[in-house]
Amino acid sequence: VKLIWKGLGTKRVGLPMMMDDDYFFDEEDALTSIYPDNLDESFDIGGLSRVTKDQFRRGCDPQGIRWDQINITRSTYRNQRLLQYENYENLDDSARPRPHSSLKAEIDSHVTNRGHSFYEFENSEKQARANIVHFQLRNLVWATTSHDVFVTQAEDIQHFSYVTNKLTPILSRFEDSKEKISLDALHMSTMCVQGSICVAGGFFGDLVCVKLPSDIHSDDFTRASSPDTGKVLFSEKITSDENAITNSILLQESKQGALEAVITNNDSQIRILDVDNSFREVNRMHFPWPVNFATLSPDRNLVCVLGDSTECMLMDVTTSRRVAVCDMHLDYSFAAAWHPDGNIFATGNQDKTARIWDRRMMRCLATLGGRLGAIRSLRFTEDGRYMAMAEPADFVHIFDVKSNFENVQEIDIFGEIAGISFSPEDDALFVGISDRMYGTMMQYRRKLNGLYDFDLLP
């Protein structure tokens, strides 16, 4: 089985057992059709390693793409991408409860008003570009402040500060320490960062957790001078199953305030581990299919579970019993998110839709369609005002929840999207793009317009 990606239109496969280097994502040729013919070092370093909002306002492409050096216009290339990009799906119409064409009426019934602007471009930074390992797993970007972001890069997790303009490796700093981590053995597939805790999962059931240096967010942090170098909290295999790829990790607080890691694996299980108590297993649930993503409800009573199935399940955390099943998607799902009020949640699927569900009535409130491919990532802001929806490439959609998901901002970029993350304060959105030439970390700032400011008034 080969997961090596060789450009547009190449057929991709699912999540079977993978050996050696078969699973690596190959980004070398993803956007080669818009690489300049006279490609040399001067093209990449001509002031375009970082694009600022001032440069953007003066007409510079936000990714630093020099359209004047390419024999194609942006609009023409956009149309080509829309026509040629091949969305990967595991199921064909013969294996679905209804044909894919039936989705059009559902999507069209939810009228959206595009062209809104809720988050505006701040800058993009090529130092912090992301690397994708498995094409279906796109939770590889996590923001801890409005100017601190963590991203997978070159078999490590890197911290980038927009204040110091420094890129700092996280896991490799422990390879030569007494608390040694083997990154070669890890084969990182997903990760999560919250506060001072960083957790990474691998292709063969390995799980690594480190406590970040206390001064990593400070302006004068350096790897050499920091008196606090961090600490390895956990480094073990959590499953011996031969098909044990770690599909997702979320760090969430329990009802009692303890930090817990919600982990999904291809061995068809969810594990909830107590990070504060030596990763003691708090709960484990088994499912009839590989689990791709799981997230706890804000009240921590339910867990939303989805995987290699058209079904999405709500499970009682205490009893591990099934509470409800949502079965309106037409393919496998890889993304989910709860609104902070706990009454609605969203699921993202390879059928190119996200569905908004009412937890109380277990009814689908809206079907939101993508433009290019599967919905790989979903995030709500902490205040619940916006929801971001990322496709595998080129498009991130920001929906205004208060408008019943009708008002939408569309971020139009080029390249595979490694992940999206709102900052905890909601004032920034980060979008990681993976590509050899145009890969970058894009930072957007929340607009404080009059309408939103008035909403905050008592």
XYZ file of C-alpha atoms in Angstrom:
458
model
C 0.000 0.000 0.000
C 1.423 3.352 -1.027
C 0.259 6.638 0.484
C 2.837 8.674 -1.398
C 1.045 11.583 -3.032
C 2.214 12.527 -6.507
C 0.195 15.566 -7.448
C -3.411 16.247 -8.303
C -5.736 13.442 -9.225
C -3.666 10.636 -7.699
C -5.790 7.941 -6.085
C -5.314 7.636 -2.336
C -6.072 4.815 0.078
C -7.539 4.422 3.536
C -6.011 3.445 6.837
C -4.851 -0.176 6.543
C -1.688 -1.525 8.113
C 1.314 0.371 6.731
C 4.956 -0.616 6.852
C 8.320 1.076 6.367
C 8.002 4.418 4.536
C 4.776 3.646 2.652
C 2.675 6.158 4.520
C 4.688 9.345 4.060
C 2.916 12.275 2.447
C 4.905 13.547 -0.543
C 4.432 17.290 -0.921
C 7.129 17.807 -3.545
C 4.764 17.944 -6.523
C 1.483 19.152 -5.042
C 1.586 22.605 -6.673
C 4.380 22.233 -9.217
C 2.244 23.602 -12.011
C 2.611 27.063 -10.473
C 6.304 26.799 -9.584
C 8.208 29.303 -11.744
C 10.203 27.950 -14.684
C 13.372 29.745 -13.540
C 13.217 28.324 -10.023
C 16.268 29.289 -7.947
C 17.069 30.558 -4.470
C 16.351 34.168 -5.366
C 12.706 33.304 -5.969
C 12.147 32.021 -2.459
C 14.128 34.571 -0.464
C 13.149 37.766 -2.257
C 11.369 39.197 0.759
C 8.650 36.550 0.594
C 9.596 34.223 3.475
C 7.151 36.277 5.531
C 4.264 38.226 4.033
C 2.873 40.980 6.252
C -0.571 42.535 6.188
C 0.968 45.743 4.803
C 2.507 43.834 1.890
C -0.815 42.067 1.374
C -2.660 45.391 1.242
C -0.185 46.570 -1.389
C -1.099 43.604 -3.578
C 1.300 40.858 -2.510
C -0.098 37.329 -2.521
C -0.585 36.172 1.112
C 1.479 33.017 0.448
C 4.193 34.887 -1.412
C 3.242 33.357 -4.762
C 4.761 35.485 -7.508
C 2.014 35.301 -10.107
C 3.991 37.719 -12.285
C 6.647 34.996 -12.685
C 4.172 32.260 -13.611
C 2.463 31.705 -16.945
C -0.999 31.478 -15.395
C -3.272 33.850 -13.522
C -4.582 33.185 -10.057
C -8.196 32.992 -11.197
C -7.352 30.558 -13.991
C -5.417 28.315 -11.630
C -8.255 28.433 -9.125
C -10.690 27.211 -11.767
C -8.283 24.432 -12.730
C -7.989 23.280 -9.123
C -11.768 23.193 -8.714
C -12.079 21.058 -11.831
C -9.099 18.754 -11.332
C -8.770 18.136 -7.593
C -9.886 14.604 -6.801
C -11.560 14.196 -3.427
C -10.758 10.902 -1.739
C -13.738 8.820 -0.623
C -13.752 5.320 0.861
C -17.273 4.408 -0.285
C -18.889 4.468 -3.697
C -22.615 4.860 -4.284
C -23.191 1.094 -4.183
C -22.063 1.054 -0.531
C -24.001 4.139 0.554
C -27.537 4.378 1.918
C -28.295 6.892 -0.863
C -26.370 8.399 -3.789
C -23.955 11.258 -3.290
C -26.014 13.426 -5.642
C -28.784 13.544 -3.018
C -26.643 15.916 -0.926
C -27.061 18.815 -3.326
C -30.662 19.530 -2.309
C -29.701 19.471 1.380
C -26.769 21.836 0.879
C -28.799 24.191 -1.324
C -31.613 24.329 1.232
C -29.276 26.071 3.662
C -28.725 29.431 1.990
C -25.372 31.025 2.837
C -24.208 34.593 2.358
C -20.558 34.492 1.350
C -18.193 37.426 1.142
C -18.143 38.274 4.852
C -14.904 39.059 6.690
C -14.608 38.063 10.350
C -10.872 37.369 10.513
C -8.424 39.418 8.420
C -5.017 38.412 7.144
C -2.189 39.367 9.519
C 0.844 37.582 8.067
C 2.234 34.297 6.794
C 5.495 32.714 7.878
C 7.323 30.052 5.873
C 9.549 29.068 8.797
C 6.490 27.542 10.435
C 5.145 25.633 7.457
C 3.606 22.285 8.328
C 4.388 18.739 7.218
C 1.590 16.212 6.682
C 2.363 12.554 7.273
C -0.994 10.856 6.632
C -3.312 12.524 4.125
C -6.491 11.954 6.167
C -5.135 13.214 9.507
C -5.020 17.005 9.665
C -4.855 17.975 13.353
C -1.270 19.193 13.172
C -1.583 22.868 14.169
C -2.281 24.121 17.705
C -2.181 27.705 18.990
C -1.577 28.465 22.669
C -1.701 32.277 22.378
C -2.436 34.740 19.601
C 1.257 34.712 18.654
C 2.424 31.211 19.666
C 1.712 28.217 17.463
C 2.886 24.594 17.430
C 3.172 22.576 14.232
C 4.535 19.235 13.017
C 7.656 19.660 10.921
C 10.426 17.269 9.867
C 9.483 14.485 12.299
C 9.304 16.925 15.216
C 6.906 19.390 16.777
C 8.075 22.970 16.384
C 7.059 26.025 18.372
C 6.980 29.294 16.466
C 6.709 32.710 18.087
C 5.531 35.633 16.001
C 7.041 37.915 18.661
C 10.618 36.596 18.569
C 10.418 35.152 15.041
C 12.031 31.966 16.404
C 11.329 28.335 15.565
C 12.080 25.971 18.459
C 12.067 22.140 18.287
C 10.109 20.482 21.068
C 10.493 16.700 21.017
C 14.030 16.402 19.619
C 15.412 18.314 22.611
C 14.802 15.138 24.628
C 16.514 12.697 22.248
C 19.909 13.102 23.931
C 18.633 13.576 27.468
C 18.260 10.976 30.192
C 14.526 11.019 29.403
C 15.238 9.910 25.864
C 12.593 9.961 23.127
C 13.102 8.127 19.848
C 11.454 10.176 17.114
C 12.350 7.513 14.545
C 10.294 4.986 16.513
C 7.416 7.416 17.075
C 6.491 8.052 13.409
C 4.224 10.910 14.502
C 0.714 10.907 13.020
C -1.114 13.452 15.180
C -0.545 15.779 18.113
C -2.138 18.257 20.502
C -0.867 21.108 22.670
C -2.690 22.760 25.539
C -1.063 25.094 28.024
C 2.264 23.547 29.011
C 1.396 20.011 27.834
C 2.311 18.609 24.417
C 1.171 15.120 23.354
C 2.070 13.275 20.149
C 0.825 9.954 18.810
C 2.439 7.622 16.307
C 1.697 5.079 13.613
C 2.370 2.066 15.821
C 0.514 2.924 19.032
C 3.266 5.042 20.587
C 2.277 7.999 22.745
C 4.647 10.707 23.969
C 3.812 13.528 26.356
C 6.182 16.300 27.390
C 5.840 19.276 29.673
C 7.011 22.368 27.851
C 9.662 24.664 29.337
C 7.965 27.244 31.516
C 9.537 30.126 29.590
C 8.856 28.897 26.063
C 6.364 31.697 25.497
C 8.692 34.404 26.792
C 10.421 36.845 24.465
C 13.929 35.775 25.520
C 13.459 31.983 25.398
C 16.313 30.069 23.819
C 17.031 26.373 23.834
C 20.566 26.836 25.126
C 19.979 29.314 27.949
C 16.659 28.139 29.340
C 17.076 26.857 32.927
C 13.876 24.846 32.576
C 14.265 22.392 29.713
C 10.898 20.727 30.145
C 10.211 17.130 31.091
C 9.060 13.879 29.540
C 5.860 12.855 31.332
C 5.013 9.733 29.344
C 6.507 7.693 26.524
C 4.992 4.249 25.899
C 2.941 2.166 23.518
C -0.730 2.259 24.513
C -1.797 -0.575 22.209
C -0.129 -3.634 20.767
C -2.578 -4.019 17.897
C -0.773 -4.319 14.556
C -3.045 -1.651 13.058
C -2.570 0.885 15.835
C -2.114 4.281 14.160
C -3.072 7.143 16.465
C -5.737 9.100 14.598
C -6.479 11.949 17.006
C -5.593 13.383 20.400
C -7.513 16.036 22.311
C -6.570 17.472 25.699
C -9.696 18.342 27.689
C -10.472 18.927 31.346
C -12.621 16.429 33.242
C -15.558 17.373 35.452
C -13.161 17.382 38.386
C -10.735 19.707 36.586
C -8.088 17.092 35.791
C -6.443 17.251 32.392
C -7.359 14.227 30.290
C -6.173 13.001 26.899
C -8.920 11.666 24.626
C -7.152 9.370 22.151
C -8.510 7.484 19.139
C -6.728 4.676 17.358
C -7.206 2.441 14.372
C -7.658 -0.491 16.761
C -11.313 0.634 17.078
C -10.929 2.039 20.568
C -11.107 5.313 22.458
C -8.892 5.754 25.485
C -9.302 8.522 28.025
C -6.110 8.943 30.051
C -5.507 11.084 33.137
C -2.549 13.299 32.221
C -2.199 14.588 35.797
C -2.010 11.057 37.213
C 0.755 9.356 35.188
C -1.590 8.737 32.258
C -3.776 6.353 34.204
C -6.546 4.956 32.022
C -9.868 6.481 33.066
C -12.057 4.932 30.402
C -11.879 2.775 27.305
C -14.599 2.217 24.725
C -14.722 -0.301 21.879
C -16.398 0.224 18.502
C -17.157 -1.885 15.414
C -14.927 0.286 13.216
C -11.627 2.198 13.437
C -12.155 5.437 15.354
C -10.863 8.574 13.627
C -11.877 11.309 16.065
C -13.576 11.819 19.431
C -14.353 14.863 21.537
C -15.992 15.336 24.936
C -19.047 17.572 25.326
C -18.549 20.767 27.356
C -20.377 19.233 30.344
C -18.186 16.110 29.956
C -21.226 13.818 30.041
C -20.997 12.719 26.398
C -18.322 11.896 23.887
C -18.908 12.340 20.164
C -17.279 9.475 18.259
C -16.792 9.014 14.522
C -14.655 6.863 12.272
C -14.678 4.473 9.334
C -18.464 4.523 9.141
C -21.270 6.791 7.991
C -22.436 6.829 11.604
C -21.566 9.304 14.329
C -22.224 8.104 17.884
C -22.878 9.942 21.126
C -21.701 7.866 24.071
C -22.316 8.324 27.789
C -18.903 8.878 29.374
C -19.883 7.312 32.712
C -21.651 4.187 31.488
C -19.982 3.850 28.034
C -23.451 3.239 26.616
C -24.649 4.607 23.305
C -27.000 7.556 23.712
C -27.706 8.423 20.087
C -26.615 7.723 16.514
C -26.407 10.317 13.743
C -26.361 8.536 10.406
C -26.841 11.011 7.560
C -23.303 11.253 6.183
C -22.366 9.208 3.123
C -18.725 8.342 3.825
C -16.148 8.138 6.646
C -15.777 11.007 9.103
C -12.597 12.583 10.470
C -13.676 15.770 12.278
C -16.046 16.878 15.025
C -16.448 19.809 17.399
C -18.828 20.899 20.155
C -20.216 24.387 20.462
C -19.299 25.748 23.923
C -22.967 25.799 25.010
C -23.095 22.022 24.560
C -26.400 22.090 22.677
C -25.023 21.723 19.178
C -22.085 19.894 17.637
C -20.623 19.554 14.158
C -19.292 16.555 12.230
C -17.078 16.615 9.135
C -17.066 13.902 6.484
C -15.366 12.776 3.287
C -18.683 13.348 1.483
C -17.556 17.028 1.378
C -20.041 18.178 4.015
C -20.168 19.212 7.634
C -23.414 18.690 9.500
C -24.675 20.767 12.403
C -26.610 18.703 14.950
C -28.955 19.661 17.767
C -28.037 17.464 20.716
C -31.417 17.901 22.433
C -33.597 16.831 19.500
C -30.886 14.817 17.704
C -31.805 16.600 14.502
C -29.566 17.862 11.699
C -29.934 21.653 11.621
C -27.819 22.352 8.543
C -25.683 20.672 5.909
C -22.678 22.800 4.982
C -20.911 21.963 1.730
C -17.256 22.336 0.885
C -15.940 23.400 -2.502
C -13.063 21.024 -3.102
C -13.005 17.986 -0.846
C -13.554 16.279 2.488
C -14.060 18.237 5.681
C -10.909 17.399 7.635
C -10.994 19.873 10.560
C -13.660 21.695 12.571
C -13.151 24.267 15.342
C -15.463 26.564 17.323
C -14.195 29.722 18.972
C -14.247 29.658 22.769
C -17.015 32.272 22.847
C -19.063 30.203 20.380
C -19.470 33.003 17.854
C -17.665 31.365 14.920
C -16.946 27.914 13.527
C -14.027 27.193 11.174
C -14.308 24.355 8.658
C -11.220 23.216 6.736
C -11.152 21.190 3.553
C -8.112 19.037 2.700
C -6.749 21.822 0.509
C -7.297 25.434 -0.571
C -10.359 26.439 1.475
C -11.163 27.328 5.077
C -14.709 28.527 5.772
C -15.609 30.610 8.827
C -19.295 30.521 9.730
C -21.056 33.062 11.941
C -22.942 30.847 14.394
C -25.191 33.707 15.474
C -26.530 33.969 11.914
C -27.476 30.268 12.031
C -24.393 29.470 9.983
C -25.662 31.594 7.080
C -22.987 34.320 7.012
C -19.667 32.923 5.831
C -16.097 34.054 5.244
C -14.143 31.989 2.742
C -10.342 31.890 3.008
C -9.053 31.041 -0.483
C -5.478 29.718 -0.553
C -3.436 27.068 -2.403
C -2.020 23.893 -0.887
C -2.800 21.029 1.453
C -4.085 22.170 4.847
C -2.300 20.505 7.782
C -4.573 21.955 10.425
C -6.399 24.983 11.778
C -6.487 26.457 15.274
C -8.106 29.404 16.993
C -6.081 30.962 19.792
C -7.604 30.393 23.259
C -8.628 34.067 23.371
C -10.310 33.757 19.926
C -8.381 36.761 18.617
C -6.320 34.778 16.106
C -6.796 31.948 13.632
C -3.871 29.892 12.320
C -3.924 27.885 9.088
C -1.015 25.547 8.347
C -0.241 24.870 4.672
C 2.030 22.054 3.524
C 3.942 22.536 0.264
C 7.640 22.597 -0.655
C 7.468 26.062 -2.194
C 4.313 27.683 -0.896
C 3.918 25.982 2.466
C 3.471 28.509 5.262
C 1.713 29.279 8.528
C -1.020 31.831 7.944
C -2.165 34.029 10.809
C -5.492 35.880 10.778
C -6.698 38.444 13.306
C -10.282 38.728 14.482
C -11.898 41.924 13.304
C -13.369 44.097 16.024
C -16.152 45.711 14.077
C -19.006 47.686 15.575
C -21.550 44.887 15.365
C -19.425 42.458 17.335
C -18.344 45.070 19.898
C -21.985 45.927 20.617
C -22.748 42.235 21.111
C -20.261 42.207 23.980
C -21.977 45.027 25.847
C -24.154 44.069 28.842
